[in-house]
Amino acid sequence: MSSPGEKPIGLIHHNNVCITLKSLMSVMQQPKLRISLAICLPCGCAGAFLKYYQNYISPGSMSGAITDNAAFEALNFLVLYLATFRIQAAYRKFWDGCDHAYGIVGDLCDAGADLIAFCRNTKGTPQEVENFQQLIIRLLSLLNAAIFAELESGADRPDDFDPDTQEIPNAYTFDLIDIQGIDEASLEFLLAEPNKVEVVFQWVQFAVMEACNKRLVAVPGPLVSVAMKDLNSAMNHFHEAQKITEVPFPFPFMLALQLLLVSHWFLTPVVTSDWTGYALWTFVFCNACTFTLWFVTGVTLELDMPFQHTANSIDVRYLQKLLNHRLLALTTTFKMATPHLSNAADMNLSRTSQESMEGINAAQTRSTKRSSIVGMQSEAGARRKSRISVNAGHRSRTSAESDESDARHSECQPNVGVSAWLVKSKSRNWSAVWWTSA
């Protein structure tokens, strides 16, 4: 696991051509590549030295030590069979983890959208509605980060976390939506609770029930259950993802694969030395045989842990930022008026959007041609002055409307961008990571 301040390499996005300088540099940064090279290079050196010994020091020594390659081929078959089985299991875990990660973010966003929309035309005061919405988006952002932190820790998650002696999960450094906006007593309770996901999830349900009792939600109970269903779906994704992180690959299969890889490493120099009469080619064959197996097996270990911050894991930090931006967009949209039909709407629905644009462009073209044909120079000058004044007024109105929109947006946007996983300092301010208190 990388340190909290370390930026993960992330998955390499590619089109059809993968062999590019950028992709090769990204692969070179992967730790598993360096480990695989450290394993295969001694094997290649051993094969080259053995061939050199046979050619120049003791000619004919150990020549024909293995007269039949059938045993080596059987070993290769077993290694490839178990490696393929291991790769398939890890690949399935990786894509299941992708499904659950995006399902968690999507369900939490849908739940927030439902709860905020249900406050439209409510009987509560505007201040009460605003407080409820602001609390919901903070709790959903906190819940998402807590879920990813627990998935990252997996089965190694301790009940009592000590940041001085244990490694800090990267998810504790994710950006949250103004965590300081939540009361300090609740944060104190959350610090001491090992089951943080369940606590925050319960807080969200408490907030929804209190809003229903205060008539802040303007829909009947069965419709509120739609939002609760989205919340429960996010938790179901979380529990399904826990199986990926907490249930390891069967130990006997992994032990057998490692023993076969080690046996293959020792036998490869002896076998490949009879394939060629040159030490250089023996070095190449040994490296090719061992590097491929060890590198692919090493990558599967990262695919097997999709929520860890490795070179081949899911970018959950991006998903956290994505959820934050979506939640903030929900609060901004709530303060705007509902879209309505314009006077140019075609009530018969016989006009497509492309036809509408063609009609607008044709009208503009006809207007331009008429203005270029008509009248005298003085009238053209008057029209230019008129257009300048109209455009200036339009720009001023557009600027004023843009400023007003920015002001509305800034009013409902809490502070984002501060990694606020709650470490309590001596000045009783909440900042940085949240699992311990001073």
GROMACS .gro file of C-alpha atoms in nm:
model
  438
    1MET     CA    1   0.000   0.000   0.000
    2SER     CA    2   0.135   0.343  -0.085
    3SER     CA    3   0.164   0.628   0.161
    4PRO     CA    4  -0.126   0.876   0.194
    5GLY     CA    5   0.058   1.158   0.026
    6GLU     CA    6   0.171   0.945  -0.265
    7LYS     CA    7  -0.024   0.987  -0.586
    8PRO     CA    8  -0.123   0.649  -0.729
    9ILE     CA    9  -0.007   0.574  -1.079
   10GLY     CA   10  -0.355   0.471  -1.186
   11LEU     CA   11  -0.478   0.258  -1.471
   12ILE     CA   12  -0.329   0.326  -1.813
   13HIS     CA   13  -0.598   0.445  -2.058
   14HIS     CA   14  -0.524   0.335  -2.412
   15ASN     CA   15  -0.687   0.310  -2.753
   16ASN     CA   16  -0.581   0.039  -2.994
   17VAL     CA   17  -0.207   0.110  -3.004
   18CYS     CA   18  -0.057   0.024  -2.666
   19ILE     CA   19   0.315   0.025  -2.757
   20THR     CA   20   0.387   0.395  -2.718
   21LEU     CA   21   0.657   0.580  -2.530
   22LYS     CA   22   0.410   0.706  -2.271
   23SER     CA   23   0.261   0.363  -2.203
   24LEU     CA   24   0.605   0.202  -2.182
   25MET     CA   25   0.718   0.465  -1.931
   26SER     CA   26   0.404   0.403  -1.726
   27VAL     CA   27   0.469   0.029  -1.724
   28MET     CA   28   0.830   0.088  -1.617
   29GLN     CA   29   0.701   0.270  -1.308
   30GLN     CA   30   0.509  -0.031  -1.184
   31PRO     CA   31   0.675  -0.200  -0.885
   32LYS     CA   32   0.582  -0.548  -1.008
   33LEU     CA   33   0.795  -0.493  -1.319
   34ARG     CA   34   1.102  -0.413  -1.111
   35ILE     CA   35   1.040  -0.711  -0.885
   36SER     CA   36   1.002  -0.941  -1.186
   37LEU     CA   37   1.326  -0.810  -1.336
   38ALA     CA   38   1.502  -0.868  -1.005
   39ILE     CA   39   1.382  -1.230  -1.014
   40CYS     CA   40   1.449  -1.313  -1.380
   41LEU     CA   41   1.791  -1.147  -1.422
   42PRO     CA   42   1.969  -1.385  -1.178
   43CYS     CA   43   1.807  -1.675  -1.364
   44GLY     CA   44   1.937  -1.541  -1.696
   45CYS     CA   45   2.283  -1.484  -1.550
   46ALA     CA   46   2.285  -1.840  -1.414
   47GLY     CA   47   2.195  -1.979  -1.757
   48ALA     CA   48   2.459  -1.765  -1.934
   49PHE     CA   49   2.726  -1.865  -1.681
   50LEU     CA   50   2.637  -2.232  -1.721
   51LYS     CA   51   2.667  -2.205  -2.099
   52TYR     CA   52   2.997  -2.020  -2.069
   53TYR     CA   53   3.123  -2.290  -1.832
   54GLN     CA   54   3.024  -2.561  -2.078
   55ASN     CA   55   3.189  -2.384  -2.373
   56TYR     CA   56   3.516  -2.252  -2.232
   57ILE     CA   57   3.592  -2.381  -1.881
   58SER     CA   58   3.480  -2.744  -1.889
   59PRO     CA   59   3.363  -2.834  -2.239
   60GLY     CA   60   3.087  -3.089  -2.240
   61SER     CA   61   3.019  -3.057  -1.866
   62MET     CA   62   2.651  -3.107  -1.780
   63SER     CA   63   2.579  -3.137  -2.150
   64GLY     CA   64   2.270  -3.350  -2.193
   65ALA     CA   65   2.180  -3.333  -1.823
   66ILE     CA   66   1.818  -3.338  -1.933
   67THR     CA   67   1.791  -3.559  -2.239
   68ASP     CA   68   1.413  -3.533  -2.265
   69ASN     CA   69   1.220  -3.208  -2.233
   70ALA     CA   70   0.896  -3.388  -2.151
   71ALA     CA   71   0.940  -3.329  -1.777
   72PHE     CA   72   1.006  -2.960  -1.832
   73GLU     CA   73   0.708  -2.933  -2.064
   74ALA     CA   74   0.487  -3.097  -1.801
   75LEU     CA   75   0.615  -2.846  -1.546
   76ASN     CA   76   0.539  -2.561  -1.785
   77PHE     CA   77   0.187  -2.694  -1.834
   78LEU     CA   78   0.120  -2.707  -1.460
   79VAL     CA   79   0.260  -2.359  -1.406
   80LEU     CA   80   0.056  -2.211  -1.691
   81TYR     CA   81  -0.259  -2.393  -1.579
   82LEU     CA   82  -0.242  -2.262  -1.221
   83ALA     CA   83  -0.132  -1.915  -1.339
   84THR     CA   84  -0.429  -1.895  -1.577
   85PHE     CA   85  -0.663  -2.005  -1.299
   86ARG     CA   86  -0.515  -1.736  -1.072
   87ILE     CA   87  -0.543  -1.466  -1.340
   88GLN     CA   88  -0.906  -1.547  -1.412
   89ALA     CA   89  -0.998  -1.527  -1.043
   90ALA     CA   90  -0.820  -1.192  -1.000
   91TYR     CA   91  -0.967  -1.052  -1.323
   92ARG     CA   92  -1.317  -1.143  -1.209
   93LYS     CA   93  -1.257  -0.975  -0.873
   94PHE     CA   94  -1.131  -0.660  -1.041
   95TRP     CA   95  -1.438  -0.613  -1.262
   96ASP     CA   96  -1.674  -0.703  -0.978
   97GLY     CA   97  -1.498  -0.437  -0.773
   98CYS     CA   98  -1.550  -0.184  -1.055
   99ASP     CA   99  -1.920  -0.265  -1.065
  100HIS     CA  100  -1.959  -0.221  -0.689
  101ALA     CA  101  -1.749   0.097  -0.670
  102TYR     CA  102  -1.946   0.276  -0.941
  103GLY     CA  103  -2.269   0.132  -0.801
  104ILE     CA  104  -2.194   0.283  -0.461
  105VAL     CA  105  -2.126   0.628  -0.605
  106GLY     CA  106  -2.426   0.615  -0.837
  107ASP     CA  107  -2.671   0.500  -0.569
  108LEU     CA  108  -2.554   0.762  -0.319
  109CYS     CA  109  -2.590   1.033  -0.584
  110ASP     CA  110  -2.939   0.908  -0.676
  111ALA     CA  111  -3.040   0.905  -0.310
  112GLY     CA  112  -2.918   1.262  -0.267
  113ALA     CA  113  -3.100   1.374  -0.581
  114ASP     CA  114  -3.425   1.218  -0.459
  115LEU     CA  115  -3.404   1.368  -0.111
  116ILE     CA  116  -3.323   1.716  -0.241
  117ALA     CA  117  -3.597   1.703  -0.505
  118PHE     CA  118  -3.853   1.591  -0.246
  119CYS     CA  119  -3.801   1.923  -0.065
  120ARG     CA  120  -3.956   2.120  -0.351
  121ASN     CA  121  -4.281   2.299  -0.244
  122THR     CA  122  -4.242   2.177   0.112
  123LYS     CA  123  -4.423   2.316   0.415
  124GLY     CA  124  -4.101   2.375   0.605
  125THR     CA  125  -3.920   2.705   0.629
  126PRO     CA  126  -3.648   2.781   0.372
  127GLN     CA  127  -3.385   2.771   0.647
  128GLU     CA  128  -3.492   2.426   0.762
  129VAL     CA  129  -3.490   2.294   0.406
  130GLU     CA  130  -3.146   2.444   0.346
  131ASN     CA  131  -3.007   2.290   0.666
  132PHE     CA  132  -3.145   1.948   0.575
  133GLN     CA  133  -3.000   1.953   0.225
  134GLN     CA  134  -2.661   2.077   0.341
  135LEU     CA  135  -2.646   1.804   0.607
  136ILE     CA  136  -2.744   1.532   0.359
  137ILE     CA  137  -2.473   1.613   0.104
  138ARG     CA  138  -2.208   1.626   0.380
  139LEU     CA  139  -2.315   1.291   0.522
  140LEU     CA  140  -2.328   1.125   0.179
  141SER     CA  141  -1.979   1.248   0.095
  142LEU     CA  142  -1.854   1.123   0.432
  143LEU     CA  143  -2.030   0.790   0.388
  144ASN     CA  144  -1.872   0.730   0.048
  145ALA     CA  145  -1.521   0.802   0.176
  146ALA     CA  146  -1.575   0.583   0.482
  147ILE     CA  147  -1.687   0.296   0.258
  148PHE     CA  148  -1.376   0.319   0.041
  149ALA     CA  149  -1.154   0.343   0.350
  150GLU     CA  150  -1.297   0.022   0.491
  151LEU     CA  151  -1.273  -0.156   0.156
  152GLU     CA  152  -0.912  -0.047   0.126
  153SER     CA  153  -0.826  -0.190   0.468
  154GLY     CA  154  -1.007  -0.517   0.395
  155ALA     CA  155  -0.966  -0.797   0.644
  156ASP     CA  156  -0.666  -0.618   0.799
  157ARG     CA  157  -0.884  -0.339   0.940
  158PRO     CA  158  -0.806  -0.312   1.314
  159ASP     CA  159  -1.066  -0.232   1.578
  160ASP     CA  160  -0.837   0.023   1.745
  161PHE     CA  161  -0.639   0.217   1.489
  162ASP     CA  162  -0.305   0.361   1.596
  163PRO     CA  163  -0.163   0.602   1.335
  164ASP     CA  164   0.180   0.594   1.501
  165THR     CA  165   0.232   0.222   1.448
  166GLN     CA  166  -0.004   0.127   1.164
  167GLU     CA  167  -0.021   0.231   0.802
  168ILE     CA  168  -0.273   0.500   0.712
  169PRO     CA  169  -0.532   0.409   0.446
  170ASN     CA  170  -0.523   0.642   0.148
  171ALA     CA  171  -0.900   0.686   0.156
  172TYR     CA  172  -0.862   0.888   0.478
  173THR     CA  173  -0.707   1.169   0.271
  174PHE     CA  174  -0.997   1.205   0.027
  175ASP     CA  175  -1.169   1.541  -0.017
  176LEU     CA  176  -1.493   1.579   0.175
  177ILE     CA  177  -1.767   1.840   0.153
  178ASP     CA  178  -1.705   2.076   0.446
  179ILE     CA  179  -1.667   1.819   0.723
  180GLN     CA  180  -1.630   2.106   0.970
  181GLY     CA  181  -1.997   2.186   0.908
  182ILE     CA  182  -2.098   1.881   1.115
  183ASP     CA  183  -2.125   1.931   1.491
  184GLU     CA  184  -1.821   1.843   1.698
  185ALA     CA  185  -1.999   1.603   1.932
  186SER     CA  186  -2.097   1.379   1.641
  187LEU     CA  187  -1.743   1.385   1.504
  188GLU     CA  188  -1.606   1.294   1.847
  189PHE     CA  189  -1.839   0.995   1.857
  190LEU     CA  190  -1.739   0.892   1.505
  191LEU     CA  191  -1.370   0.900   1.597
  192ALA     CA  192  -1.417   0.646   1.874
  193GLU     CA  193  -1.639   0.413   1.670
  194PRO     CA  194  -1.469   0.134   1.471
  195ASN     CA  195  -1.776   0.073   1.249
  196LYS     CA  196  -1.778   0.416   1.089
  197VAL     CA  197  -1.969   0.314   0.775
  198GLU     CA  198  -2.266   0.186   0.972
  199VAL     CA  199  -2.266   0.494   1.196
  200VAL     CA  200  -2.272   0.743   0.906
  201PHE     CA  201  -2.535   0.536   0.724
  202GLN     CA  202  -2.752   0.548   1.035
  203TRP     CA  203  -2.704   0.924   1.058
  204VAL     CA  204  -2.836   0.963   0.705
  205GLN     CA  205  -3.145   0.761   0.793
  206PHE     CA  206  -3.199   0.964   1.111
  207ALA     CA  207  -3.177   1.288   0.912
  208VAL     CA  208  -3.435   1.162   0.661
  209MET     CA  209  -3.677   1.052   0.934
  210GLU     CA  210  -3.648   1.385   1.115
  211ALA     CA  211  -3.712   1.568   0.787
  212CYS     CA  212  -4.025   1.360   0.732
  213ASN     CA  213  -4.152   1.438   1.083
  214LYS     CA  214  -4.094   1.811   1.027
  215ARG     CA  215  -4.278   1.796   0.692
  216LEU     CA  216  -3.964   1.907   0.507
  217VAL     CA  217  -4.029   1.635   0.250
  218ALA     CA  218  -4.326   1.720   0.028
  219VAL     CA  219  -4.402   1.365  -0.088
  220PRO     CA  220  -4.581   1.073   0.080
  221GLY     CA  221  -4.393   0.797   0.259
  222PRO     CA  222  -4.394   0.542  -0.028
  223LEU     CA  223  -4.204   0.790  -0.247
  224VAL     CA  224  -3.950   0.858   0.027
  225SER     CA  225  -3.879   0.486   0.025
  226VAL     CA  226  -3.733   0.532  -0.325
  227ALA     CA  227  -3.445   0.731  -0.176
  228MET     CA  228  -3.407   0.481   0.107
  229LYS     CA  229  -3.394   0.203  -0.149
  230ASP     CA  230  -3.102   0.378  -0.321
  231LEU     CA  231  -2.923   0.408   0.012
  232ASN     CA  232  -2.980   0.041   0.084
  233SER     CA  233  -2.857  -0.047  -0.264
  234ALA     CA  234  -2.532   0.142  -0.197
  235MET     CA  235  -2.487  -0.052   0.126
  236ASN     CA  236  -2.557  -0.378  -0.056
  237HIS     CA  237  -2.281  -0.292  -0.302
  238PHE     CA  238  -2.055  -0.222  -0.006
  239HIS     CA  239  -2.124  -0.560   0.155
  240GLU     CA  240  -2.074  -0.738  -0.176
  241ALA     CA  241  -1.742  -0.556  -0.223
  242GLN     CA  242  -1.635  -0.668   0.124
  243LYS     CA  243  -1.633  -1.026  -0.002
  244ILE     CA  244  -1.377  -0.922  -0.263
  245THR     CA  245  -1.146  -0.756  -0.013
  246GLU     CA  246  -1.182  -0.994   0.281
  247VAL     CA  247  -1.196  -1.339   0.117
  248PRO     CA  248  -0.848  -1.429  -0.018
  249PHE     CA  249  -0.754  -1.664  -0.296
  250PRO     CA  250  -0.738  -2.024  -0.160
  251PHE     CA  251  -0.405  -2.075   0.013
  252PRO     CA  252  -0.330  -2.429  -0.120
  253PHE     CA  253  -0.360  -2.310  -0.481
  254MET     CA  254  -0.138  -2.009  -0.415
  255LEU     CA  255   0.122  -2.225  -0.239
  256ALA     CA  256   0.125  -2.475  -0.525
  257LEU     CA  257   0.167  -2.196  -0.780
  258GLN     CA  258   0.460  -2.044  -0.592
  259LEU     CA  259   0.635  -2.381  -0.551
  260LEU     CA  260   0.597  -2.449  -0.922
  261LEU     CA  261   0.730  -2.102  -1.010
  262VAL     CA  262   1.038  -2.159  -0.793
  263SER     CA  263   1.095  -2.505  -0.945
  264HIS     CA  264   1.057  -2.357  -1.292
  265TRP     CA  265   1.314  -2.088  -1.203
  266PHE     CA  266   1.577  -2.347  -1.106
  267LEU     CA  267   1.520  -2.579  -1.403
  268THR     CA  268   1.507  -2.311  -1.674
  269PRO     CA  269   1.887  -2.240  -1.689
  270VAL     CA  270   1.968  -2.612  -1.715
  271VAL     CA  271   1.715  -2.675  -1.993
  272THR     CA  272   1.778  -2.361  -2.200
  273SER     CA  273   2.155  -2.418  -2.197
  274ASP     CA  274   2.097  -2.710  -2.436
  275TRP     CA  275   1.881  -2.501  -2.670
  276THR     CA  276   2.168  -2.295  -2.810
  277GLY     CA  277   2.545  -2.285  -2.820
  278TYR     CA  278   2.570  -1.914  -2.721
  279ALA     CA  279   2.570  -1.776  -2.368
  280LEU     CA  280   2.391  -1.456  -2.478
  281TRP     CA  281   2.094  -1.644  -2.622
  282THR     CA  282   2.078  -1.862  -2.314
  283PHE     CA  283   2.052  -1.542  -2.109
  284VAL     CA  284   1.769  -1.417  -2.332
  285PHE     CA  285   1.572  -1.744  -2.320
  286CYS     CA  286   1.598  -1.769  -1.940
  287ASN     CA  287   1.477  -1.412  -1.892
  288ALA     CA  288   1.189  -1.453  -2.137
  289CYS     CA  289   1.065  -1.773  -1.971
  290THR     CA  290   1.081  -1.650  -1.612
  291PHE     CA  291   0.995  -1.280  -1.650
  292THR     CA  292   0.660  -1.342  -1.821
  293LEU     CA  293   0.535  -1.582  -1.556
  294TRP     CA  294   0.649  -1.377  -1.257
  295PHE     CA  295   0.528  -1.042  -1.394
  296VAL     CA  296   0.181  -1.168  -1.488
  297THR     CA  297   0.147  -1.342  -1.151
  298GLY     CA  298   0.253  -1.022  -0.975
  299VAL     CA  299  -0.003  -0.812  -1.163
  300THR     CA  300  -0.277  -1.053  -1.057
  301LEU     CA  301  -0.196  -0.974  -0.694
  302GLU     CA  302  -0.290  -0.610  -0.761
  303LEU     CA  303  -0.600  -0.702  -0.960
  304ASP     CA  304  -0.701  -0.918  -0.665
  305MET     CA  305  -0.716  -0.602  -0.448
  306PRO     CA  306  -0.909  -0.352  -0.664
  307PHE     CA  307  -0.958  -0.096  -0.384
  308GLN     CA  308  -0.591  -0.067  -0.293
  309HIS     CA  309  -0.400   0.233  -0.426
  310THR     CA  310  -0.173   0.049  -0.667
  311ALA     CA  311  -0.083   0.090  -1.031
  312ASN     CA  312  -0.361  -0.146  -1.142
  313SER     CA  313  -0.641  -0.064  -0.898
  314ILE     CA  314  -0.962   0.136  -0.927
  315ASP     CA  315  -0.918   0.513  -0.900
  316VAL     CA  316  -1.150   0.557  -0.602
  317ARG     CA  317  -1.011   0.904  -0.532
  318TYR     CA  318  -1.158   1.014  -0.865
  319LEU     CA  319  -1.491   0.855  -0.770
  320GLN     CA  320  -1.493   1.051  -0.443
  321LYS     CA  321  -1.436   1.379  -0.629
  322LEU     CA  322  -1.700   1.282  -0.883
  323LEU     CA  323  -1.959   1.228  -0.610
  324ASN     CA  324  -1.870   1.558  -0.441
  325HIS     CA  325  -1.922   1.755  -0.763
  326ARG     CA  326  -2.250   1.580  -0.833
  327LEU     CA  327  -2.384   1.648  -0.485
  328LEU     CA  328  -2.291   2.016  -0.510
  329ALA     CA  329  -2.463   2.037  -0.848
  330LEU     CA  330  -2.782   1.904  -0.686
  331THR     CA  331  -2.795   2.187  -0.432
  332THR     CA  332  -2.727   2.443  -0.705
  333THR     CA  333  -3.006   2.309  -0.925
  334PHE     CA  334  -3.257   2.314  -0.638
  335LYS     CA  335  -3.228   2.693  -0.610
  336MET     CA  336  -3.309   2.741  -0.978
  337ALA     CA  337  -3.652   2.759  -1.136
  338THR     CA  338  -3.797   2.454  -1.306
  339PRO     CA  339  -3.754   2.467  -1.686
  340HIS     CA  340  -4.067   2.566  -1.879
  341LEU     CA  341  -4.173   2.577  -2.243
  342SER     CA  342  -4.082   2.880  -2.448
  343ASN     CA  343  -4.316   3.064  -2.685
  344ALA     CA  344  -4.143   2.898  -2.981
  345ALA     CA  345  -4.231   2.546  -2.863
  346ASP     CA  346  -4.387   2.319  -3.127
  347MET     CA  347  -4.686   2.170  -2.944
  348ASN     CA  348  -4.747   1.920  -3.226
  349LEU     CA  349  -4.398   1.778  -3.181
  350SER     CA  350  -4.353   1.769  -3.558
  351ARG     CA  351  -4.021   1.951  -3.555
  352THR     CA  352  -3.692   1.788  -3.469
  353SER     CA  353  -3.403   1.971  -3.311
  354GLN     CA  354  -3.209   1.961  -3.637
  355GLU     CA  355  -3.499   2.115  -3.827
  356SER     CA  356  -3.529   2.387  -3.563
  357MET     CA  357  -3.163   2.479  -3.603
  358GLU     CA  358  -3.193   2.479  -3.982
  359GLY     CA  359  -3.492   2.716  -3.960
  360ILE     CA  360  -3.304   2.951  -3.729
  361ASN     CA  361  -2.998   2.953  -3.955
  362ALA     CA  362  -3.213   3.016  -4.266
  363ALA     CA  363  -3.388   3.309  -4.096
  364GLN     CA  364  -3.054   3.457  -3.997
  365THR     CA  365  -2.925   3.417  -4.354
  366ARG     CA  366  -3.231   3.591  -4.504
  367SER     CA  367  -3.202   3.875  -4.255
  368THR     CA  368  -2.837   3.924  -4.342
  369LYS     CA  369  -2.906   3.934  -4.716
  370ARG     CA  370  -3.186   4.188  -4.676
  371SER     CA  371  -2.973   4.415  -4.460
  372SER     CA  372  -2.687   4.402  -4.710
  373ILE     CA  373  -2.911   4.506  -5.003
  374VAL     CA  374  -3.120   4.778  -4.840
  375GLY     CA  375  -3.064   5.148  -4.812
  376MET     CA  376  -2.820   5.426  -4.793
  377GLN     CA  377  -2.499   5.465  -4.605
  378SER     CA  378  -2.648   5.685  -4.336
  379GLU     CA  379  -2.911   5.428  -4.256
  380ALA     CA  380  -2.642   5.157  -4.247
  381GLY     CA  381  -2.444   5.370  -4.002
  382ALA     CA  382  -2.751   5.414  -3.785
  383ARG     CA  383  -2.812   5.041  -3.787
  384ARG     CA  384  -2.450   4.978  -3.685
  385LYS     CA  385  -2.483   5.219  -3.394
  386SER     CA  386  -2.808   5.054  -3.293
  387ARG     CA  387  -2.651   4.708  -3.305
  388ILE     CA  388  -2.356   4.828  -3.098
  389SER     CA  389  -2.586   4.968  -2.830
  390VAL     CA  390  -2.802   4.654  -2.829
  391ASN     CA  391  -2.498   4.427  -2.806
  392ALA     CA  392  -2.351   4.636  -2.525
  393GLY     CA  393  -2.677   4.615  -2.332
  394HIS     CA  394  -2.696   4.240  -2.398
  395ARG     CA  395  -2.338   4.193  -2.275
  396SER     CA  396  -2.409   4.391  -1.961
  397ARG     CA  397  -2.723   4.187  -1.892
  398THR     CA  398  -2.534   3.864  -1.963
  399SER     CA  399  -2.253   3.969  -1.729
  400ALA     CA  400  -2.501   4.062  -1.457
  401GLU     CA  401  -2.685   3.732  -1.498
  402SER     CA  402  -2.355   3.542  -1.488
  403ASP     CA  403  -2.251   3.725  -1.169
  404GLU     CA  404  -2.589   3.649  -1.015
  405SER     CA  405  -2.559   3.281  -1.114
  406ASP     CA  406  -2.208   3.263  -0.964
  407ALA     CA  407  -2.335   3.423  -0.646
  408ARG     CA  408  -2.618   3.168  -0.619
  409HIS     CA  409  -2.371   2.890  -0.685
  410SER     CA  410  -2.126   3.013  -0.421
  411GLU     CA  411  -2.403   3.052  -0.164
  412CYS     CA  412  -2.499   2.686  -0.171
  413GLN     CA  413  -2.148   2.545  -0.218
  414PRO     CA  414  -1.977   2.430   0.099
  415ASN     CA  415  -1.602   2.415   0.116
  416VAL     CA  416  -1.461   2.131  -0.096
  417GLY     CA  417  -1.092   2.080  -0.172
  418VAL     CA  418  -0.979   2.047   0.189
  419SER     CA  419  -0.885   1.692   0.279
  420ALA     CA  420  -1.088   1.684   0.597
  421TRP     CA  421  -1.070   1.335   0.735
  422LEU     CA  422  -1.088   1.474   1.082
  423VAL     CA  423  -0.775   1.486   1.285
  424LYS     CA  424  -0.847   1.703   1.579
  425SER     CA  425  -0.569   1.946   1.662
  426LYS     CA  426  -0.506   2.115   1.998
  427SER     CA  427  -0.692   2.422   1.873
  428ARG     CA  428  -1.001   2.199   1.826
  429ASN     CA  429  -1.010   2.251   1.452
  430TRP     CA  430  -1.089   1.957   1.225
  431SER     CA  431  -0.857   1.896   0.935
  432ALA     CA  432  -0.652   1.632   0.753
  433VAL     CA  433  -0.736   1.273   0.847
  434TRP     CA  434  -1.010   1.174   1.088
  435TRP     CA  435  -0.940   0.847   1.264
  436THR     CA  436  -0.758   0.985   1.568
  437SER     CA  437  -0.781   1.280   1.801
  438ALA     CA  438  -0.508   1.481   1.966
   0.00000   0.00000   0.00000
